[in-house]
mmCIF file of C-alpha atoms in Angstrom:
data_model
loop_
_atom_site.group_PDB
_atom_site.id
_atom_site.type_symbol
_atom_site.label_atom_id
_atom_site.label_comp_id
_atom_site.label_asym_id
_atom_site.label_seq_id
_atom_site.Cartn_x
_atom_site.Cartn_y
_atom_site.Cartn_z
ATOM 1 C CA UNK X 1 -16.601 -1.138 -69.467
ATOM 2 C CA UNK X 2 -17.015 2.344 -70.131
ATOM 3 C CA UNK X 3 -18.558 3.700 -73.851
ATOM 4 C CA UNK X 4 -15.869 6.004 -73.867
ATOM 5 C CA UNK X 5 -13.265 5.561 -77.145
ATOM 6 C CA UNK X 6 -10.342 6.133 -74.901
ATOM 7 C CA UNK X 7 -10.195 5.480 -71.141
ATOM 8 C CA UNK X 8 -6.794 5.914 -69.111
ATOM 9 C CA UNK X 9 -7.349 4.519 -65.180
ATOM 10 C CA UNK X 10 -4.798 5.116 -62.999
ATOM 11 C CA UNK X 11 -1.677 4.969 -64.900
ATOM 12 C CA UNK X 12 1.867 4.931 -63.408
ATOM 13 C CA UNK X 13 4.262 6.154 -65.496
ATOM 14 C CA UNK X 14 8.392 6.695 -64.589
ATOM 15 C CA UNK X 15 11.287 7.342 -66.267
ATOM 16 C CA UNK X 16 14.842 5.428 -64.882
ATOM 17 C CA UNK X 17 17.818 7.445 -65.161
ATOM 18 C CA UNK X 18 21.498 6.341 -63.623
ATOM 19 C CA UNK X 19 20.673 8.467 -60.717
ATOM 20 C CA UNK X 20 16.547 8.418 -60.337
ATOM 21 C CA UNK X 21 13.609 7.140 -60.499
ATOM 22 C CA UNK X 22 11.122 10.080 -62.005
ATOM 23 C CA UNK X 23 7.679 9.535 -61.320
ATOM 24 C CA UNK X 24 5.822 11.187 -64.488
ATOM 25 C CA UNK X 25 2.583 9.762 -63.930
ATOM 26 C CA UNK X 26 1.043 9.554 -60.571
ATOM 27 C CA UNK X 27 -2.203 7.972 -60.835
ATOM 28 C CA UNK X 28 -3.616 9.687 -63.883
ATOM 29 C CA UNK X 29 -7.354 9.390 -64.900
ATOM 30 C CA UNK X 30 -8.661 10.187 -67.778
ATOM 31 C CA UNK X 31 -11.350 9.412 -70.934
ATOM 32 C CA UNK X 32 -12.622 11.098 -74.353
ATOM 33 C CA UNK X 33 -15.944 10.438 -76.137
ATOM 34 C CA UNK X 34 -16.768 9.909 -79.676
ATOM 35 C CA UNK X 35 -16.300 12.771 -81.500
ATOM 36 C CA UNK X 36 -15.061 14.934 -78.306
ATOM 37 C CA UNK X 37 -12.308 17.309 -78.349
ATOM 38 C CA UNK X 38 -10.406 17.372 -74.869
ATOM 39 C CA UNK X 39 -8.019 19.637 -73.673
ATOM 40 C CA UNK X 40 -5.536 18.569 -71.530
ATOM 41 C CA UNK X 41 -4.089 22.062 -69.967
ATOM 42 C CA UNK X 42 -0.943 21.907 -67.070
ATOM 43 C CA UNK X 43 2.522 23.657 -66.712
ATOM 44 C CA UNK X 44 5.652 22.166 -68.516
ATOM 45 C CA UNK X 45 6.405 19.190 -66.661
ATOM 46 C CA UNK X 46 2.908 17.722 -65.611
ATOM 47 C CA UNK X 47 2.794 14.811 -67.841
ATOM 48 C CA UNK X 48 1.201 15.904 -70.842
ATOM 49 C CA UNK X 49 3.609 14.491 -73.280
ATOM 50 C CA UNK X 50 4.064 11.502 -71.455
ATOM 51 C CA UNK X 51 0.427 10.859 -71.361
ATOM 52 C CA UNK X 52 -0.170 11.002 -75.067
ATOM 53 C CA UNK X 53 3.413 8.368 -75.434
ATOM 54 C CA UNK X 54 1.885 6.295 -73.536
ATOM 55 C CA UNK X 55 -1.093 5.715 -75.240
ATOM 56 C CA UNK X 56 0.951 5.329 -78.254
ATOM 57 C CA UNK X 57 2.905 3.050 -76.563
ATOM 58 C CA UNK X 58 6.180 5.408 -77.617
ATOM 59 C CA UNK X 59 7.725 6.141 -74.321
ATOM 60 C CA UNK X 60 11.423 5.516 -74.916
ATOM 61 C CA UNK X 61 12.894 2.208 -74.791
ATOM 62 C CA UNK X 62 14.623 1.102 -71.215
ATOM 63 C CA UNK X 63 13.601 4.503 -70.096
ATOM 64 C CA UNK X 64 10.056 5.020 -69.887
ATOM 65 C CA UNK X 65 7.880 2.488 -68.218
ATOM 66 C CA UNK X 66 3.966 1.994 -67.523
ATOM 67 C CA UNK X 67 4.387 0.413 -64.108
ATOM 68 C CA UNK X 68 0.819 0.380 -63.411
ATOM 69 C CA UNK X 69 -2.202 1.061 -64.650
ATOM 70 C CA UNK X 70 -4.823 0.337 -67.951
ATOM 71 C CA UNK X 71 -5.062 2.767 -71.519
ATOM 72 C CA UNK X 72 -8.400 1.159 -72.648
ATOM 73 C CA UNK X 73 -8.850 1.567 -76.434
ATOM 74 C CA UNK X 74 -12.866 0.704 -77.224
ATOM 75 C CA UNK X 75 -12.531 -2.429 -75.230
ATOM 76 C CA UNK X 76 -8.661 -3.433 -75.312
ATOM 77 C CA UNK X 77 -6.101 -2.518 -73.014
ATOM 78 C CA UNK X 78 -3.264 -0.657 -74.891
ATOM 79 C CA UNK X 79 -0.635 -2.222 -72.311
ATOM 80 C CA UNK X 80 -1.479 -5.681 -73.190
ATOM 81 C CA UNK X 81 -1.195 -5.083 -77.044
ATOM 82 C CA UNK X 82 1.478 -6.734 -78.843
ATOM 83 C CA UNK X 83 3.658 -4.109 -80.611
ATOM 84 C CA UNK X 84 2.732 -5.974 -83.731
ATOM 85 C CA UNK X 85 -0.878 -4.835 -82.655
ATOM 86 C CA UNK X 86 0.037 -1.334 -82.207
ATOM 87 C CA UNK X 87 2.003 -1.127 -85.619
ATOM 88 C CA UNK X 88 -1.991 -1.591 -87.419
ATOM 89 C CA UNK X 89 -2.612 0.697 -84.488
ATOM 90 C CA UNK X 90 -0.745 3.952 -84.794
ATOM 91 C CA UNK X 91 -1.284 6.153 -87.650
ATOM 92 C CA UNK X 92 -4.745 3.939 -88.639
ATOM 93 C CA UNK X 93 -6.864 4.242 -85.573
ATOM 94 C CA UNK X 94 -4.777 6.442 -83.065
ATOM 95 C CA UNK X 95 -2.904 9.145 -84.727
ATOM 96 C CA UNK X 96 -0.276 11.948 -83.278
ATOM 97 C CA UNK X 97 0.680 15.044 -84.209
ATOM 98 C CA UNK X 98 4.204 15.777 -82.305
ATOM 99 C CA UNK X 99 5.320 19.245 -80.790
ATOM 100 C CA UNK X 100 8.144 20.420 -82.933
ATOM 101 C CA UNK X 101 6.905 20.244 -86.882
ATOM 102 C CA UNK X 102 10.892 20.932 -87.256
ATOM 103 C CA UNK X 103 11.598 17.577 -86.455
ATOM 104 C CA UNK X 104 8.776 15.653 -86.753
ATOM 105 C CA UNK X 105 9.725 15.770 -91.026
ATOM 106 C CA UNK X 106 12.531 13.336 -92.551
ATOM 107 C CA UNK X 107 14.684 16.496 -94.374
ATOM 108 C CA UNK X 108 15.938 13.635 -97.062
ATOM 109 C CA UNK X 109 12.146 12.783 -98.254
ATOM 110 C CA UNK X 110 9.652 14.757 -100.219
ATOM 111 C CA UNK X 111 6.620 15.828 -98.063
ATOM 112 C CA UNK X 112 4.744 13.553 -100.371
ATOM 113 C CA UNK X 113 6.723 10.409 -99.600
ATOM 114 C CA UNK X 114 5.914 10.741 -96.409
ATOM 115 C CA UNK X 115 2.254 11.357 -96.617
ATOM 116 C CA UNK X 116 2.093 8.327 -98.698
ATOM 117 C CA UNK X 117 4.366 6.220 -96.437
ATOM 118 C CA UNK X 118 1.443 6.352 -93.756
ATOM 119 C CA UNK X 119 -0.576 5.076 -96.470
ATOM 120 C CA UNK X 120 1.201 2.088 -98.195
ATOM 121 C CA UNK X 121 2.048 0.977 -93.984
ATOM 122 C CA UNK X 122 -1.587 0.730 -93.598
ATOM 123 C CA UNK X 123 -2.961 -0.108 -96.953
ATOM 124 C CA UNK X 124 -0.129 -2.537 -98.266
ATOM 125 C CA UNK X 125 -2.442 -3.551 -100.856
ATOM 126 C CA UNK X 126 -3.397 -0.157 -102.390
ATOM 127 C CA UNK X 127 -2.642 0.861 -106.122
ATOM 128 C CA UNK X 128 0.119 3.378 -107.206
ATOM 129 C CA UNK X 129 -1.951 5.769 -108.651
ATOM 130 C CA UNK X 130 -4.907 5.797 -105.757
ATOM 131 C CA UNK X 131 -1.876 6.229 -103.180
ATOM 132 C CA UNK X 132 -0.955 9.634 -105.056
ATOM 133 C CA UNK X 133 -4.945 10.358 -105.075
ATOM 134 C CA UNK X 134 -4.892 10.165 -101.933
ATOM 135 C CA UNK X 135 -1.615 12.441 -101.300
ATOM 136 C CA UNK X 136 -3.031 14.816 -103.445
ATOM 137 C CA UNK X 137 -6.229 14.908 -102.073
ATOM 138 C CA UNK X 138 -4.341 15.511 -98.015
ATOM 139 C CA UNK X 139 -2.487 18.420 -99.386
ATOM 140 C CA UNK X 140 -5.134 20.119 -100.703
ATOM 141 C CA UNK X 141 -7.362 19.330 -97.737
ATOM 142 C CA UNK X 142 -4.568 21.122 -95.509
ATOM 143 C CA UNK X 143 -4.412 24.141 -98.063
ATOM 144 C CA UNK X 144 -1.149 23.570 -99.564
ATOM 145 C CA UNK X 145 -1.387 22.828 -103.731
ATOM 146 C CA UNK X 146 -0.710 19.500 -104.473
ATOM 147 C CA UNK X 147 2.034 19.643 -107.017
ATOM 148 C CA UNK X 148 4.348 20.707 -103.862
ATOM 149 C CA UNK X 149 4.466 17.176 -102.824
ATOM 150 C CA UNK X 150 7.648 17.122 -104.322
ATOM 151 C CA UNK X 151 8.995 19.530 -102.826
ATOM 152 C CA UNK X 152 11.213 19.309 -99.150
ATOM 153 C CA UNK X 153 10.072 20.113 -95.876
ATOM 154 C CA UNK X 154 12.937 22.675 -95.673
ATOM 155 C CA UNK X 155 10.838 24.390 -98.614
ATOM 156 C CA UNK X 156 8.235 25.417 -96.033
ATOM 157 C CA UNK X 157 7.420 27.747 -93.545
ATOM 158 C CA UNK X 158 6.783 26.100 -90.036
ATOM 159 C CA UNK X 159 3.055 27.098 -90.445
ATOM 160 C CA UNK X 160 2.672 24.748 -93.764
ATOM 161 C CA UNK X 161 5.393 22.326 -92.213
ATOM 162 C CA UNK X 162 2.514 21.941 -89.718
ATOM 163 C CA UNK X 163 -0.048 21.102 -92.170
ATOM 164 C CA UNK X 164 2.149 18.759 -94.002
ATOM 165 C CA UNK X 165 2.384 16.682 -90.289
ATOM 166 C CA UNK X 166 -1.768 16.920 -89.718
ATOM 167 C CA UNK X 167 -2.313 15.699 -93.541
ATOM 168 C CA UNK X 168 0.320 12.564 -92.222
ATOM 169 C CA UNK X 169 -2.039 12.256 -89.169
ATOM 170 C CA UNK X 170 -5.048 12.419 -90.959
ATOM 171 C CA UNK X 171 -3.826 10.426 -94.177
ATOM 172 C CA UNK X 172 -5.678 7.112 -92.544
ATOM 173 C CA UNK X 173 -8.700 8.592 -91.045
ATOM 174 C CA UNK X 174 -7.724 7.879 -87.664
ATOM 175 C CA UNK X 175 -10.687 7.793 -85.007
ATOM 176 C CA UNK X 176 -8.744 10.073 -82.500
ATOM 177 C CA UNK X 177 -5.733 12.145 -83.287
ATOM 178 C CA UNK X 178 -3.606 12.950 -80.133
ATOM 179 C CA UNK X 179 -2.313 16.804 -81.245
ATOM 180 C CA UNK X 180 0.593 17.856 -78.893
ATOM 181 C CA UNK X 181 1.016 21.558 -79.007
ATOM 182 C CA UNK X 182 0.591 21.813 -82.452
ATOM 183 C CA UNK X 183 0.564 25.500 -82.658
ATOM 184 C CA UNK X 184 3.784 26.455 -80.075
ATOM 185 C CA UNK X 185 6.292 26.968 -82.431
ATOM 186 C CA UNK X 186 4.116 28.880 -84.537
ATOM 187 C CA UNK X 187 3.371 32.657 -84.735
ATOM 188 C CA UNK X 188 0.167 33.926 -83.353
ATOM 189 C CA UNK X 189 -1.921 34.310 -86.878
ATOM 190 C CA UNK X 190 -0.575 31.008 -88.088
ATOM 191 C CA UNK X 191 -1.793 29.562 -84.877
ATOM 192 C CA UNK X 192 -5.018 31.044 -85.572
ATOM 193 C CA UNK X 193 -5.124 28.903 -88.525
ATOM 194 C CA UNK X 194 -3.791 25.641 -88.181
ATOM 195 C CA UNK X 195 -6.375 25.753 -85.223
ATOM 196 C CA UNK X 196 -9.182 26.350 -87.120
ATOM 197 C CA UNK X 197 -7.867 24.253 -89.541
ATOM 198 C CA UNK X 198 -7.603 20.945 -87.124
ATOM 199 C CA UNK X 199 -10.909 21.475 -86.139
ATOM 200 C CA UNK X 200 -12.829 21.467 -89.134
ATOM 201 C CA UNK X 201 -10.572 18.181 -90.279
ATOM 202 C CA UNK X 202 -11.828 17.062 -86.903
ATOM 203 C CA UNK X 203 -15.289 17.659 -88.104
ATOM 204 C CA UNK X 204 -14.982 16.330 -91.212
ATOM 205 C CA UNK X 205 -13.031 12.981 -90.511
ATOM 206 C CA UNK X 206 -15.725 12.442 -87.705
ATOM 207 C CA UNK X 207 -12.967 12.174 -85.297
ATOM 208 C CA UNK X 208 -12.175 12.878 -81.582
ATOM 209 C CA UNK X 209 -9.263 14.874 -80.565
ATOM 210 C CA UNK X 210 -6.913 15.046 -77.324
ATOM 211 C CA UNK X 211 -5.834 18.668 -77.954
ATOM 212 C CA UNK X 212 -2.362 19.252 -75.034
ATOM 213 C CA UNK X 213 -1.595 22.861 -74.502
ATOM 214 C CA UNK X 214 -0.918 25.488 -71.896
ATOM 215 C CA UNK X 215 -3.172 28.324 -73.985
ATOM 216 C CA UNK X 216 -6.658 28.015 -72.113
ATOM 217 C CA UNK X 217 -7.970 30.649 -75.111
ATOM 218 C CA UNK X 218 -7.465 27.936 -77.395
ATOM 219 C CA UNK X 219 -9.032 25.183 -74.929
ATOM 220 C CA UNK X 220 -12.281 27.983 -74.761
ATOM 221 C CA UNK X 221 -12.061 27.954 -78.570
ATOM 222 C CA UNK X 222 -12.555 24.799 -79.728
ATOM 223 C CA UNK X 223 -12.595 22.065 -76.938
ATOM 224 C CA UNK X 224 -15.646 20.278 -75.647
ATOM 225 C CA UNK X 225 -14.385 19.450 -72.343
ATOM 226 C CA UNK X 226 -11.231 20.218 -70.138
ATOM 227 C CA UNK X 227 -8.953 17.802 -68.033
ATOM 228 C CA UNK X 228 -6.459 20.287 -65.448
ATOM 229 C CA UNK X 229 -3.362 18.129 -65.296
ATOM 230 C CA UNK X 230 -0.500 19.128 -62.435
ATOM 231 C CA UNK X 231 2.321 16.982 -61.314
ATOM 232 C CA UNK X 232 1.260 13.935 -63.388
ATOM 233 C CA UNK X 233 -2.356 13.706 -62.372
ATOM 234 C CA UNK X 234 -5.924 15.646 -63.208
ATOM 235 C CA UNK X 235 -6.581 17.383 -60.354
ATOM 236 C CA UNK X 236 -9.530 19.252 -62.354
ATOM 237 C CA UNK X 237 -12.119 17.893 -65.161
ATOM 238 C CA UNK X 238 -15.140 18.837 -66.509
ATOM 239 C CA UNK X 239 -17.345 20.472 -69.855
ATOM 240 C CA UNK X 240 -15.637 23.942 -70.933
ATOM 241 C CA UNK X 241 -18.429 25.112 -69.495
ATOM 242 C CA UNK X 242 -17.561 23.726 -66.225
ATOM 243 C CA UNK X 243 -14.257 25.126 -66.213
ATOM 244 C CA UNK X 244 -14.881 28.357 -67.728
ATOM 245 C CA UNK X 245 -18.686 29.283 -66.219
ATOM 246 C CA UNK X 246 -18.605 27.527 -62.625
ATOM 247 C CA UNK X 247 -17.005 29.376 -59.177
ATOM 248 C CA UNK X 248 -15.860 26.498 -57.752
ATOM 249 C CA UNK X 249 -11.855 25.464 -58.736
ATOM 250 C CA UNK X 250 -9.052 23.742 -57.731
ATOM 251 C CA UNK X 251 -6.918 26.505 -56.187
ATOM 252 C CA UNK X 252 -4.483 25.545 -59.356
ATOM 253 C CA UNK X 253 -6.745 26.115 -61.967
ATOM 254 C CA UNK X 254 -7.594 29.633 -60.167
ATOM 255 C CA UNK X 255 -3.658 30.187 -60.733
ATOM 256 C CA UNK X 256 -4.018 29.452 -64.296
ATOM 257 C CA UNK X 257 -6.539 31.766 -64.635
ATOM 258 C CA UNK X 258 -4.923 34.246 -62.912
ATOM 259 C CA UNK X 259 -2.167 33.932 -64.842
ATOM 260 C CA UNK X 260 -3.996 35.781 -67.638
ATOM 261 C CA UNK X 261 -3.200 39.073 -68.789
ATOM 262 C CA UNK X 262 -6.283 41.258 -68.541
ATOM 263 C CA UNK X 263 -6.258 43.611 -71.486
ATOM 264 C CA UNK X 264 -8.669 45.913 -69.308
ATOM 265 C CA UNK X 265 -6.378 46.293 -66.465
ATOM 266 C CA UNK X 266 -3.098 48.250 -66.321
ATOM 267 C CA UNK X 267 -0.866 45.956 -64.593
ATOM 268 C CA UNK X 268 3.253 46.274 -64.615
ATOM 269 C CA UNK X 269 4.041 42.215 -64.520
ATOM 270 C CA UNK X 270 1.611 38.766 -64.728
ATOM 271 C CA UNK X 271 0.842 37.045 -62.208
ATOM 272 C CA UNK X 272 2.370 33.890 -62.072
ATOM 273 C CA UNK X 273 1.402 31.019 -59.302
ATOM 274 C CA UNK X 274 4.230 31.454 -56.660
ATOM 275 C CA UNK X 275 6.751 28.226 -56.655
ATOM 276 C CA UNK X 276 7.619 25.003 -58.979
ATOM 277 C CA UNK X 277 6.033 22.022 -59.271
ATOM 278 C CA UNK X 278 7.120 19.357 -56.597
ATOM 279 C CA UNK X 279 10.416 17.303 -57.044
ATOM 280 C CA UNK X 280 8.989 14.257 -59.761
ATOM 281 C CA UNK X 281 11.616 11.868 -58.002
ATOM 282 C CA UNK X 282 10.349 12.020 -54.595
ATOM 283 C CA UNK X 283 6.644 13.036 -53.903
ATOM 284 C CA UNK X 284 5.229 13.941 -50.856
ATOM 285 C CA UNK X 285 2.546 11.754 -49.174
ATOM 286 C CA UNK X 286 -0.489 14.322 -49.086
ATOM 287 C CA UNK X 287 -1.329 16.807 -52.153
ATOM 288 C CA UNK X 288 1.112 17.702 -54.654
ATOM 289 C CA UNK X 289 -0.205 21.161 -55.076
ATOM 290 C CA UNK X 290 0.444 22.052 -51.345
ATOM 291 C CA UNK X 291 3.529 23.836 -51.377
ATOM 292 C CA UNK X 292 2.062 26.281 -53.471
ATOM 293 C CA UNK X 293 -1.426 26.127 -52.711
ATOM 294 C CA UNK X 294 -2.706 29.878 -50.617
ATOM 295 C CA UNK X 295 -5.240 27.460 -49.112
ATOM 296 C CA UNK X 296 -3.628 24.680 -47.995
ATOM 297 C CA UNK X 297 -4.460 22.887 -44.312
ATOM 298 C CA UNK X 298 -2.555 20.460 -42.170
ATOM 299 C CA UNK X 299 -4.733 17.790 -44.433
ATOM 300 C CA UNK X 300 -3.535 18.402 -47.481
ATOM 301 C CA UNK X 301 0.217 17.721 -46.358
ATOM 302 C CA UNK X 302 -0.562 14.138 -44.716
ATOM 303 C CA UNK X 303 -3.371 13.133 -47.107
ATOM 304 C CA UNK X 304 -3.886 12.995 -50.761
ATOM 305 C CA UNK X 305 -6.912 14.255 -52.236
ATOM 306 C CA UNK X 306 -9.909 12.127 -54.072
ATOM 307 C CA UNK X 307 -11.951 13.454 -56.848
ATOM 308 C CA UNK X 308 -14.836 14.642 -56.072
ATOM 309 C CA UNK X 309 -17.792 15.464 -57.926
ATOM 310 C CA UNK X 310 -19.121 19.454 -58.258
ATOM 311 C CA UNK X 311 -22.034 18.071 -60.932
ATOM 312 C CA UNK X 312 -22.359 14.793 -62.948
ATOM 313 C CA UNK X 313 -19.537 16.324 -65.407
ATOM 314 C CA UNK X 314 -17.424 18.715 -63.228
ATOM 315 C CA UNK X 315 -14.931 16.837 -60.553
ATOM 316 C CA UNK X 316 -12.232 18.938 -58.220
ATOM 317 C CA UNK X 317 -9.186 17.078 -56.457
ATOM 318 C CA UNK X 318 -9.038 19.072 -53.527
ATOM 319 C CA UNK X 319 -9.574 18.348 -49.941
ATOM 320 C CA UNK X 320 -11.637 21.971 -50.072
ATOM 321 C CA UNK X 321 -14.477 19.980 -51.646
ATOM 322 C CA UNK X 322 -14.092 16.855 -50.210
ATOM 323 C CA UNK X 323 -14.644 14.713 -46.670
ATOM 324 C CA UNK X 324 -12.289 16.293 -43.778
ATOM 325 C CA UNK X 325 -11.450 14.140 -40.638
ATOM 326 C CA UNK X 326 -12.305 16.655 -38.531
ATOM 327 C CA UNK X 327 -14.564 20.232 -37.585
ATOM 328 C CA UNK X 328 -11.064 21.798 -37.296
ATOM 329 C CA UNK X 329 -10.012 20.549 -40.498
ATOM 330 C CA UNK X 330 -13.293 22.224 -41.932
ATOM 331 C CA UNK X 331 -12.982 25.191 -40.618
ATOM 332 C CA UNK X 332 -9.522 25.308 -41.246
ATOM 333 C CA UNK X 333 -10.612 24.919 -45.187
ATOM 334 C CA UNK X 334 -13.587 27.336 -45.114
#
C-alpha cells in the first residue's frame, strides 16, 4: 500500500440516464499526502466534481455508479465501506466544501445550528455548553463574530456565507477537506480572502486539502502539487513546480496556459483551445485529447496514452513522451 492519505486507482465512474450511459470517469488516478494541498485543474465537464462525490461516496442514488476501480482512505477502500462507515466518515475525517455556498445552507436554520449539527453527529456524547464553545470558537476562527450564530444564512453576503460552510467543514477537524470551487461565486477580493483564509485553517488544523478549480493563479498560490484532469482522467501531474517551471507539457495543459490573458501584451480576444471536450457517452479508442490536440499523430487516434514519467514527481499522458510503434510514428511526433 501506498503512505499516501488518499489514493484513487483507476476509477470508473458513469452516470445512467433513460437515453445514455455517460462515462464521467475514465480510468482516473490520483493520490494526496499528509498535509498536501492538490489542485485538481480541467475544463467544466472533466470530472472534477464527480471525483470529489465519489470519494464521499455522494454520487446520486440510481444515477451515479463506481463501476470500477479503488478510493483508498489510509488503508481502506472507500467502495467497500458500509454507508454506516461513511456516516463516522464524512464531516469527521473527510470533509467537503460544495460549489454553490447559496445552497449548500438550510435557509430555515441559524448558521449556528448547523455548525453545531456537524458536531453533536460526530460527538453524540458532547455537553451543551462545550457544543456552543465550539460554535463560537468556528465563527470566530472564520472571522465572523460569534453572537451572529443566530442569525440566517440569508443575513450574509456570499463571501461570509462561504465562511459559515468552511467553519461546518472544519467544525470536526477533518484530516482532508475536499474544497470544490469554493471561491466561483465569489467576487475577486472576496476570493482573495476566503483563499487565504482556507489555507491558513489548512495550516492550522494540520490538514491536507484537494483544492478543484479552473483558476491556475490560485493553484500557483497556494497548492503543493497539481493533477491536469481532461475528459475524466489526469492526463498531467506533478509539484507546482513541475507544472509551472518545466518545458515539457501535455499539449492540454499548454492550452490552459495559453488561455491566460497576458497583461503585457495587447491582444483583442483570449485564446481559447479550439473545440469541446469529446462526447462522455461514447469515447474514442485512442486519446481523448486528439480532436483538439495541434500535435496529434495517427497514434494517438488508435491508441491511448500511458503515463509517463518526466522526473520522479512530474508524469505526462501523451504519446509525445512516451514509446511509439514505429520511426514514422516518431518522427511524426517530433
Amino acid at each position: 500500500m501506498s503512505e499516501k492519505l488518499l489514493e484513487i486507482r483507476n476509477l470508473h465512474v458513469t452516470y445512467r440516464t433513460d437515453d445514455d450511459e455517460i462515462f464521467a470517469l475514465d480510468g482516473l488516478d490520483l493520490g494526496i499526502g499528509r498535509r498536501e494541498t492538490l489542485g485538481v485543474v480541467g475544463e467544466t465537464g472533466a470530472g472534477k466534481t464527480t471525483m470529489a462525490l465519489s470519494v464521499m461516496r455522494l454520487l446520486p442514488d440510481r444515477v451515479g455508479f463506481a463501476k470500477q476501480g479503488e478510493i483508498f482512505w489510509e488503508g481502506t477502500d472507500l467502495l467497500k465501506a458500509t454507508e454506516a462507515d461513511m456516516r463516522l466518515l464524512r464531516g469527521n475525517e473527510i470533509s467537503m466544501i460544495f460549489q454553490d455556498p447559496m445552497t449548500s445552507l438550510n435557509p430555515i436554520h441559524t448558521v449556528g445550528h448547523q455548525i453545531a449539527e456537524v458536531l453533536y453527529l460526530h460527538s453524540p456524547g458532547a455537553a451543551g455548553g462545550e457544543i456552543e464553545r465550539k460554535v463560537d470558537e468556528m465563527m470566530e476562527t472564520v472571522g465572523i463574530p460569534a453572537e451572529r450564530k443566530v442569525e440566517y444564512p440569508h443575513q450574509f453576503s456570499g463571501g461570509m456565507k462561504q465562511r459559515i460552510v468552511i467553519a461546518m467543514a472544519l467544525a470536526c477537524n477533518p484530516k482532508l477537506l475536499l474544497a470544490d470551487e469554493p471561491t466561483t461565486a465569489l467576487d475577486v477580493t472576496i476570493q482573495a480572502q476566503v483563499l487565504k483564509m482556507m489555507d491558513s485553517l489548512k495550516e492550522k488544523f494540520d490538514a491536507s486539502m484537494i483544492l478543484i478549480t479552473h483558476d491556475l493563479g490560485v493553484v500557483a498560490q497556494i497548492c503543493d502539487s497539481v493533477a491536469i484532469m481532461y475528459a475524466g482522467e489526469v492526463i498531467e501531474t506533478g509539484t507546482a513546480a513541475d507544472i509551472f517551471e518545466s518545458e515539457r507539457h501535455h499539449p492540454y495543459t499548454i492550452g490552459l496556459f495559453g488561455a491566460i490573458p497576458d497583461m503585457t501584451r495587447k491582444t483583442r480576444r483570449l485564446n481559447p483551445i479550439d473545440g469541446l471536450m469529446p462526447d462522455p457517452t461514447s469515447f474514442l479508442p485512442g486519446c481523448r485529447f486528439a480532436e483538439r490536440c495541434p500535435r496529434r499523430m495517427e497514434l494517438c487516434e488508435r491508441k491511448r496514452p500511458a503515463m509517463t514519467p518526466m522526473n520522479e514527481t512530474h508524469g505526462i499522458k501523451c504519446h509525445l513522451f512516451g514509446e511509439f510503434d514505429g520511426p514514422s510514428e516518431r518522427r511524426a511526433a517530433l
